[in-house]
Tab-separated table of C-alpha atoms in Angstrom:
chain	number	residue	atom	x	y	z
P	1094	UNK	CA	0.000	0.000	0.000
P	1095	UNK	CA	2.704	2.441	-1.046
P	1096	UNK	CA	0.329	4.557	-4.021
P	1097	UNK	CA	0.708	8.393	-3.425
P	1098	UNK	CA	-1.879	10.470	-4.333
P	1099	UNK	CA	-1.835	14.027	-5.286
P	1100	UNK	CA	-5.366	16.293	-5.093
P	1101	UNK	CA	-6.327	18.986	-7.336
P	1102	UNK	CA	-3.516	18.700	-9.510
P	1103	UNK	CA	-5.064	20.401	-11.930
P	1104	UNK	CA	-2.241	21.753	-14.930
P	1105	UNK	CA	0.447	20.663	-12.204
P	1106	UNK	CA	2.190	17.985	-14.727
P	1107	UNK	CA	5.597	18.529	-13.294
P	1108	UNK	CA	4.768	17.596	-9.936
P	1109	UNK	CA	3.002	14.466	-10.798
P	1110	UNK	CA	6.026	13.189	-13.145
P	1111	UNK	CA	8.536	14.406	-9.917
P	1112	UNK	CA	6.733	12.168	-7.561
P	1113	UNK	CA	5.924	9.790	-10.062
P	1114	UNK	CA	9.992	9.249	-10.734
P	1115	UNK	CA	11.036	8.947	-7.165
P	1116	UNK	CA	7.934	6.648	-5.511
P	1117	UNK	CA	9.173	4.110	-8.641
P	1118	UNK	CA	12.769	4.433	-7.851
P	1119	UNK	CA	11.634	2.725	-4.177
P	1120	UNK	CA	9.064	0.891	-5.464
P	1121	UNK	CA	8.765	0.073	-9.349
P	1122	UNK	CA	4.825	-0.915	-8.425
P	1123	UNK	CA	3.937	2.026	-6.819
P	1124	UNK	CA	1.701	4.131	-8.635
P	1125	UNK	CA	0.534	7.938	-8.540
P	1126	UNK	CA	-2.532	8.991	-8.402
P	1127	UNK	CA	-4.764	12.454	-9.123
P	1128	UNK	CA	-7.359	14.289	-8.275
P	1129	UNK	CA	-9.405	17.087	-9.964
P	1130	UNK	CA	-12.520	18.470	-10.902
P	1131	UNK	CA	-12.909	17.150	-13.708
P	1132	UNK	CA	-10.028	14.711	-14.073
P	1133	UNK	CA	-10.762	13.426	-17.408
P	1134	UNK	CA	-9.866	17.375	-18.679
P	1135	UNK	CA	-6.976	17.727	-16.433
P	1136	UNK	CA	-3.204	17.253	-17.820
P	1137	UNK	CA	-2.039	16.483	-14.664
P	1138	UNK	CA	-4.211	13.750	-14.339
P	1139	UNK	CA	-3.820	12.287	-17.229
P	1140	UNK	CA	-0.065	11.465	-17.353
P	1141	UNK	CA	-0.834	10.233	-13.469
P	1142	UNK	CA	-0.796	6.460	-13.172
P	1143	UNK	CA	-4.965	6.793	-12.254
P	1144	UNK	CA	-7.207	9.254	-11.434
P	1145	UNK	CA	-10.517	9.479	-9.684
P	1146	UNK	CA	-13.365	12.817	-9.262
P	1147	UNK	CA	-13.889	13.642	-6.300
P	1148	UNK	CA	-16.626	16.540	-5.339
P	1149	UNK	CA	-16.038	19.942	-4.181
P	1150	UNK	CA	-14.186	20.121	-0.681
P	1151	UNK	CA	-16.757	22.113	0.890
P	1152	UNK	CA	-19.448	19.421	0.543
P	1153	UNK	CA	-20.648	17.012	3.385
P	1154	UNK	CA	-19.295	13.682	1.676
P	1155	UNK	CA	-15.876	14.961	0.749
P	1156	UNK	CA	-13.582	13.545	3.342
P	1157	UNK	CA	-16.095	10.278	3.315
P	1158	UNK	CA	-15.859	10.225	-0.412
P	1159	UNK	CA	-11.998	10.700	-0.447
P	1160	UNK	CA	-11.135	8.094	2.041
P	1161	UNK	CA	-13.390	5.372	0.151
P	1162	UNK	CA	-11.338	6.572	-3.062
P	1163	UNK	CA	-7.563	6.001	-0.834
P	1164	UNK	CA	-9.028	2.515	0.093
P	1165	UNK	CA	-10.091	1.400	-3.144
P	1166	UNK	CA	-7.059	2.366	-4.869
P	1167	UNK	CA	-4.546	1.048	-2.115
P	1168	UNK	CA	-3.290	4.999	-1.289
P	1169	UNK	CA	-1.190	5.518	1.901
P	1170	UNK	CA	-0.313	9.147	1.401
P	1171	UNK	CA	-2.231	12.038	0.049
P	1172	UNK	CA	-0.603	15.602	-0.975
P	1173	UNK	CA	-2.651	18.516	-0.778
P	1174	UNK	CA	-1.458	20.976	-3.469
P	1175	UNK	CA	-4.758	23.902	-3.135
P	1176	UNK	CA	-5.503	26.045	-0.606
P	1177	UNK	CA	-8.982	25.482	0.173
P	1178	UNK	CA	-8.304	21.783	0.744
P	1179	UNK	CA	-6.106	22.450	3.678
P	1180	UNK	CA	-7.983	23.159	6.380
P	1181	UNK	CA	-10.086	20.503	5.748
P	1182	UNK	CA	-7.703	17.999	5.468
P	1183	UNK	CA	-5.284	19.124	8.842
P	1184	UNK	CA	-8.798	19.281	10.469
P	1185	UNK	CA	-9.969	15.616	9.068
P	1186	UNK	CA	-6.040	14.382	9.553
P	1187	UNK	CA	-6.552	11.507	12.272
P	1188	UNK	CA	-9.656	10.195	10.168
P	1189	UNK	CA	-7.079	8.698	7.455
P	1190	UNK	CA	-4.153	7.931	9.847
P	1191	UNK	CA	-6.625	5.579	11.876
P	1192	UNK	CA	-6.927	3.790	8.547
P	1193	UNK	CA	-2.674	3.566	8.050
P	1194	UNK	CA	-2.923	6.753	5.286
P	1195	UNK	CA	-0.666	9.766	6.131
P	1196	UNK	CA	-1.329	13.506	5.059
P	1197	UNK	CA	1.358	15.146	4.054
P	1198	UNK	CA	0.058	18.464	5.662
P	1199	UNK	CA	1.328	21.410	8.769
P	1200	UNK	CA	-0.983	21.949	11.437
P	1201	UNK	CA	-4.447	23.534	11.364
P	1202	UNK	CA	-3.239	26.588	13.783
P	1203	UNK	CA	-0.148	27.561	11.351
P	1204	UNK	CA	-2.578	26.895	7.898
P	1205	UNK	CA	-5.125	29.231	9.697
P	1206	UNK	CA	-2.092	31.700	10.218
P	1207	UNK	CA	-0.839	31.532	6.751
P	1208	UNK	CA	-4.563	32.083	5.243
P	1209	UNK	CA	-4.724	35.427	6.792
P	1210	UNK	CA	-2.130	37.139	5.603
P	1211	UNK	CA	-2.684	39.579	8.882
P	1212	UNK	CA	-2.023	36.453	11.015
P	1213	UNK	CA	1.130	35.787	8.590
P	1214	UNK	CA	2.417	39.456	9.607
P	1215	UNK	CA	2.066	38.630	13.103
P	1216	UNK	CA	3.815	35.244	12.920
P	1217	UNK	CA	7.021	36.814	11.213
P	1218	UNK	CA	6.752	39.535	13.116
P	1219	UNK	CA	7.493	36.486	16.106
P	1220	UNK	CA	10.171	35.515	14.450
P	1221	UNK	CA	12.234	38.725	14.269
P	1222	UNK	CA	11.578	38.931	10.287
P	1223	UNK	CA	9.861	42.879	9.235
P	1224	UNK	CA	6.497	42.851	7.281
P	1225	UNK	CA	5.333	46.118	5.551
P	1226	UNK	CA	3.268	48.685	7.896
P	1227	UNK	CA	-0.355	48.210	7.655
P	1228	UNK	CA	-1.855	51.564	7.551
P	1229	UNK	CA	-5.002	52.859	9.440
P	1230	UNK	CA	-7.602	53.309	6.932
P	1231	UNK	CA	-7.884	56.683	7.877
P	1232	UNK	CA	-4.537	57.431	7.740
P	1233	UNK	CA	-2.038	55.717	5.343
P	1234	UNK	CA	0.740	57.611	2.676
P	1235	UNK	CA	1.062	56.830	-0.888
P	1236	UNK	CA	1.988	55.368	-2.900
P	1237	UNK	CA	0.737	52.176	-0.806
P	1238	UNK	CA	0.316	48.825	-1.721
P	1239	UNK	CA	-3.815	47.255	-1.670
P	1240	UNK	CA	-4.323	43.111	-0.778
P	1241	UNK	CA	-6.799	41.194	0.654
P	1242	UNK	CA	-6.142	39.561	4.009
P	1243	UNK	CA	-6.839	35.950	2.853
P	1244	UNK	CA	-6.480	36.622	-1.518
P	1245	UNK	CA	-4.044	34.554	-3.632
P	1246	UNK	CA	-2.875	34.674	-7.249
P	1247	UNK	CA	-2.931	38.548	-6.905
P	1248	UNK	CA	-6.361	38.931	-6.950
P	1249	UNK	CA	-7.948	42.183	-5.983
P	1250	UNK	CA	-4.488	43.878	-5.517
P	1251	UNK	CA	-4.107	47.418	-6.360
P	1252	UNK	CA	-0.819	49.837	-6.330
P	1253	UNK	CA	-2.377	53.058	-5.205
P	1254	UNK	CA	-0.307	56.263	-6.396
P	1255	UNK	CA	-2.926	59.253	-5.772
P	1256	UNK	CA	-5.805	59.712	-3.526
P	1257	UNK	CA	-8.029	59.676	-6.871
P	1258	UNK	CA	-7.308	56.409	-7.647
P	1259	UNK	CA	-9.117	55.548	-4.073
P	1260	UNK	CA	-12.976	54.398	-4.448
P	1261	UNK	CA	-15.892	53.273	-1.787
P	1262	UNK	CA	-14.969	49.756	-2.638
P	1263	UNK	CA	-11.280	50.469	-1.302
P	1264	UNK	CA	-12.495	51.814	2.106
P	1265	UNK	CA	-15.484	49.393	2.231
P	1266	UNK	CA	-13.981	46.021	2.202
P	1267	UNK	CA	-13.235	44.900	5.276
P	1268	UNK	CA	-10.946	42.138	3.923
P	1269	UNK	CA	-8.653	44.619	2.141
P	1270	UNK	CA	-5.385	45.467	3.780
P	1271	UNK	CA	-3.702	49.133	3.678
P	1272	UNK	CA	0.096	48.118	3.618
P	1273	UNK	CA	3.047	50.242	3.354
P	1274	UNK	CA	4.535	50.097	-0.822
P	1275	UNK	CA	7.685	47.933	-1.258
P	1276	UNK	CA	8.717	49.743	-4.251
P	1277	UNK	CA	9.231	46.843	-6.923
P	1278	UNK	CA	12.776	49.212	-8.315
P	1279	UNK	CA	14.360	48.783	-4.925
P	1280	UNK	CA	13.717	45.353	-3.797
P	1281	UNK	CA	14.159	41.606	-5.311
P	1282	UNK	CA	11.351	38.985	-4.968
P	1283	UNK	CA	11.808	35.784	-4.106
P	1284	UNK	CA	9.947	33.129	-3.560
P	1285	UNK	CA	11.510	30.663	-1.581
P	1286	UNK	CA	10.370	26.646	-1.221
P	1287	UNK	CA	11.175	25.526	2.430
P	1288	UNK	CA	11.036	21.306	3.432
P	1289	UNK	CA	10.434	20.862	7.107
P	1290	UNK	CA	10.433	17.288	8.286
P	1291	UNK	CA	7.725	15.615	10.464
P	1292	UNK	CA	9.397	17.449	14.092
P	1293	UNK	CA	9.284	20.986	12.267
P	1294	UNK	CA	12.729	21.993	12.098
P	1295	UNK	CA	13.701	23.244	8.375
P	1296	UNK	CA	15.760	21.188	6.119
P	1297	UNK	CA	16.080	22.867	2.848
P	1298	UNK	CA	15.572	26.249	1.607
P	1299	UNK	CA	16.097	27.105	-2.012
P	1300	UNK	CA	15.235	31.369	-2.663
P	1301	UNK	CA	13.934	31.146	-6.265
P	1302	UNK	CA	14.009	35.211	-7.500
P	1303	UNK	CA	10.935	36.275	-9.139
P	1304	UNK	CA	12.288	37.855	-12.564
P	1305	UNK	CA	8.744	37.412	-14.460
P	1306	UNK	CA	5.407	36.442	-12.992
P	1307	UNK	CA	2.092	35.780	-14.775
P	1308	UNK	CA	-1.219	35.152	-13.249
P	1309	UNK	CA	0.752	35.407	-9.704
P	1310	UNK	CA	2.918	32.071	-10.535
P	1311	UNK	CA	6.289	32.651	-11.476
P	1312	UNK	CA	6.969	32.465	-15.545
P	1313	UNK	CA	11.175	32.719	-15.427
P	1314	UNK	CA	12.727	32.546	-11.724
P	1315	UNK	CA	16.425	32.192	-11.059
P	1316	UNK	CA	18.011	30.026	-8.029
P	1317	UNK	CA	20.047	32.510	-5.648
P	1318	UNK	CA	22.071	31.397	-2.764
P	1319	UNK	CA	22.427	34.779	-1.015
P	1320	UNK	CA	21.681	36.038	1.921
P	1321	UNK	CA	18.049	34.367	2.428
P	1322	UNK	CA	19.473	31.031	3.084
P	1323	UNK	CA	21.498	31.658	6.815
P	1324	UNK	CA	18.480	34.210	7.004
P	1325	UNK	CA	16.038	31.831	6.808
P	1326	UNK	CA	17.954	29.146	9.033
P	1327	UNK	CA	18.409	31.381	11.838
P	1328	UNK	CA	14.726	33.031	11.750
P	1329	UNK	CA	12.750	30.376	10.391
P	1330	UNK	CA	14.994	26.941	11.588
P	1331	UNK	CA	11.842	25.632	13.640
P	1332	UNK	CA	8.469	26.756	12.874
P	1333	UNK	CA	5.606	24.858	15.624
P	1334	UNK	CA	3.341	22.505	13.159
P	1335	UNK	CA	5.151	22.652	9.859
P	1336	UNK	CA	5.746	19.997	7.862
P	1337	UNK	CA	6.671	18.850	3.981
P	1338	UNK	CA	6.623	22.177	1.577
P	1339	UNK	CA	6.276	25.427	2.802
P	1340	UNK	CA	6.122	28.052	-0.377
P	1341	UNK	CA	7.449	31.705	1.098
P	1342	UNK	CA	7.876	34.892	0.037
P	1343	UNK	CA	10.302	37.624	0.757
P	1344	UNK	CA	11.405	41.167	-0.495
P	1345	UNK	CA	15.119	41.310	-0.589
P	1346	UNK	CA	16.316	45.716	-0.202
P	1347	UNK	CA	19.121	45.729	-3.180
P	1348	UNK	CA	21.567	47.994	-1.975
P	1349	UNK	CA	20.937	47.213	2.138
P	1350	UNK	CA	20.138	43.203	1.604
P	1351	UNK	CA	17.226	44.197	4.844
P	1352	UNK	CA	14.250	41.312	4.150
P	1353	UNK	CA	10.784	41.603	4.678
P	1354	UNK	CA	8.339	38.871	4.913
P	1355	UNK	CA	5.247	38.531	2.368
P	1356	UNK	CA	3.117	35.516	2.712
P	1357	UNK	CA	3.465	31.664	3.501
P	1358	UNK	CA	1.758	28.790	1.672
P	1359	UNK	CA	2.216	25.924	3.269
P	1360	UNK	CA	1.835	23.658	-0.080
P	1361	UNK	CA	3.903	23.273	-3.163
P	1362	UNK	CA	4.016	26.314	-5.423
P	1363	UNK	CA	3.539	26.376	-9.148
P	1364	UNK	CA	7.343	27.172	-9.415
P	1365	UNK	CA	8.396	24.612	-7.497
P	1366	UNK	CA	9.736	22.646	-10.355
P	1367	UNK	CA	12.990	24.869	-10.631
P	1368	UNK	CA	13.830	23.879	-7.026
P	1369	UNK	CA	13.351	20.386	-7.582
P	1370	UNK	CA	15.360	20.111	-10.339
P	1371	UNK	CA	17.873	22.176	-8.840
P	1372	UNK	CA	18.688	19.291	-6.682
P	1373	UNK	CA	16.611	19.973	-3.598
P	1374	UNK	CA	14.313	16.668	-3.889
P	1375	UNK	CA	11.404	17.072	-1.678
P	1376	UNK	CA	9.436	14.120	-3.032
P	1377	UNK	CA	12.090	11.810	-2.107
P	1378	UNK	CA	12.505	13.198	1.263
P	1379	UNK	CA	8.608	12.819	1.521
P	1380	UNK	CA	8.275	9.454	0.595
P	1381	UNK	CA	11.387	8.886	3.012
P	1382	UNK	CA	9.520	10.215	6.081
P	1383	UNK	CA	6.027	9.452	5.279
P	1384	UNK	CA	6.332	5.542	3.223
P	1385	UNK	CA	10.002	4.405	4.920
P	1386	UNK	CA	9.902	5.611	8.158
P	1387	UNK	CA	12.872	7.099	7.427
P	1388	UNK	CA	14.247	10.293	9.612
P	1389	UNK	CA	15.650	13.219	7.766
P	1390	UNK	CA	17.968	15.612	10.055
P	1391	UNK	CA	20.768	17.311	8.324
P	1392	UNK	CA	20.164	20.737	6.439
P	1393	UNK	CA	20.413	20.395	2.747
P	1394	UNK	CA	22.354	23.041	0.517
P	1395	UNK	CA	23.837	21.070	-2.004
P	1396	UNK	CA	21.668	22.506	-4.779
P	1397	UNK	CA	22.626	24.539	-8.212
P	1398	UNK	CA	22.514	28.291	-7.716
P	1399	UNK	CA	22.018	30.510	-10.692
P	1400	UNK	CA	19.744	27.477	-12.352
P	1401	UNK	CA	17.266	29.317	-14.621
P	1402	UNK	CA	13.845	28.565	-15.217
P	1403	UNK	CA	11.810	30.189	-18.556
P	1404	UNK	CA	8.457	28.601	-18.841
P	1405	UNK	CA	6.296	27.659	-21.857
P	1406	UNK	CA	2.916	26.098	-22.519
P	1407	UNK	CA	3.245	21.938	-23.607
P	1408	UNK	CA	0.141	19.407	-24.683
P	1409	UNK	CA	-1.211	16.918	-23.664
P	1410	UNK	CA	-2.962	14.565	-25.922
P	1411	UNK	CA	-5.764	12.159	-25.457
P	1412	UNK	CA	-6.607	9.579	-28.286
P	1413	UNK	CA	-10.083	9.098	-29.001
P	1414	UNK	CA	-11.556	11.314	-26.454
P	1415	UNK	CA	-15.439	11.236	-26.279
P	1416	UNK	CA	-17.113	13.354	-23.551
């Protein structure tokens, strides 16, 4: 019972062939499987070994419906790679481990944290890393930088350079956050992919800078060991409830190298394919921990810096398709 599955994989074809490589290097019958939406119209999915539907993840049945799926199909270890699966699946965790499947997943309290990017603040505020301000409604300077507290892929952002550019909606919505501008000329982005094992304490951090980003997923990203790796291995070494692939992301000052912290995801990121093939291999360390039993202790930083990654749409075909 060593099958892997992966949920909502969606367009994600790079992770499935990643995990796909390394479960059949341990085990050459081990398959992996996927989950979407609609699975039969989902690349990912279809250059997994199977692939089941399963329904949306705010329904009754879904965690029912899932575990009858990991039985059937022999599955003893499920990836979430979406955020609105998470905090179902930390809350639903000991309902598959009492039937022998693990979730590769961080605790509910630090998910919670990382969906509210106002919780996020507060947590790297703990750990001695700065945040941008977030202004008082009533009182804020421009230019300033406009986010919801619990958005993703850039959604409802807004770089405000005038007062006129202000509307009712702006001051209305509760969820939208006032922050202080990190001016985009002055700083670096990176995103960087962080592997805790199952005690929490960090193993591998690979700072992936941002050169191009569409749709809020990076397009061409660049592999930097600089000054985020100590950085992140003195301030971030141990974080309570992490565990597999946290996805970060930091502002790096050019000129003073001073950091600020942006968000967490505690999932794989779309650009996590330049970090595995950089050398860092998460899905073998995962399958290590979670199928072998295997502990993994020593920090990893044997990986290629200055590895570049420019991105381009590929097919997938399906013969005889009939829908």
């Amino acid at each position: 019972m060593n099958n892997i599955l992966l949920t909502s994989v969606g367009r994600r074809v790079s992770l499935v062939k990643f995990f796909q490589d390394e479960l059949k290097a341990i085990n050459s019958d081990g398959k992996l499987y996927g989950t979407d939406a609609d699975p039969f119209l989902s690349s990912a999915c279809r250059v997994a070994d199977g692939f089941f539907k399963v329904p949306r993840v705010d329904t009754d049945d879904y965690i029912q419906l899932l575990l009858e799926k990991c039985k059937k199909f022999n599955i003893s270890l499920i990836i979430p790679t979406i955020d609105t699966e998470l905090l179902v699946l930390s809350k639903n965790k000991s309902i598959f481990e009492e039937n022998n499947i693990k979730v590769v997943i961080s605790d509910i309290d630090l998910i919670k944290k990382c969906r509210n990017k106002r919780l996020t603040h507060e947590l790297f505020q703990l750990k001695g890393i700065g945040v941008a301000k977030e202004y008082d409604k009533s009182d804020f300077k421009l230019p300033m930088f406009i986010k919801p507290y619990d958005g993703s892929r850039s959604v409802d952002t807004f770089i405000i350079n005038s007062k006129e550019e202000l509307t009712e909606y702006h001051f209305e919505n509760e969820k939208l956050m006032f922050l202080e501008y990190l001016d985009h000329t002055k700083y670096d982005e990176y995103t960087c992919d962080l592997y805790y094992n199952t005690k929490g304490v960090l193993i591998c951090a690979v700072p992936r800078q941002r050169l191009l980003v569409r749709d809020g997923e990076v397009n061409k990203g660049l592999t930097k060991k600089n000054g985020l790796v100590p950085f992140l291995k003195e301030h971030m070494g141990k974080v309570e409830g992490a565990q597999g692939c946290l996805t970060t992301q930091f502002f790096m000052e050019k000129e003073t190298n001073e950091i600020y912290g942006i968000e967490i995801n505690p999932r794989f990121g779309g650009g996590f394919p330049l970090t595995y093939l950089s050398g860092a291999n998460f899905p073998k360390w995962i399958i290590k921990e979670y199928i072998l039993g295997e502990e993994i202790n020593s920090f990893y930083n044997d990986w290629e810096e200055d590895l570049l990654m420019l991105r381009y749409d590929a097919e997938v075909l399906v013969h005889g398709y009939k829908s």
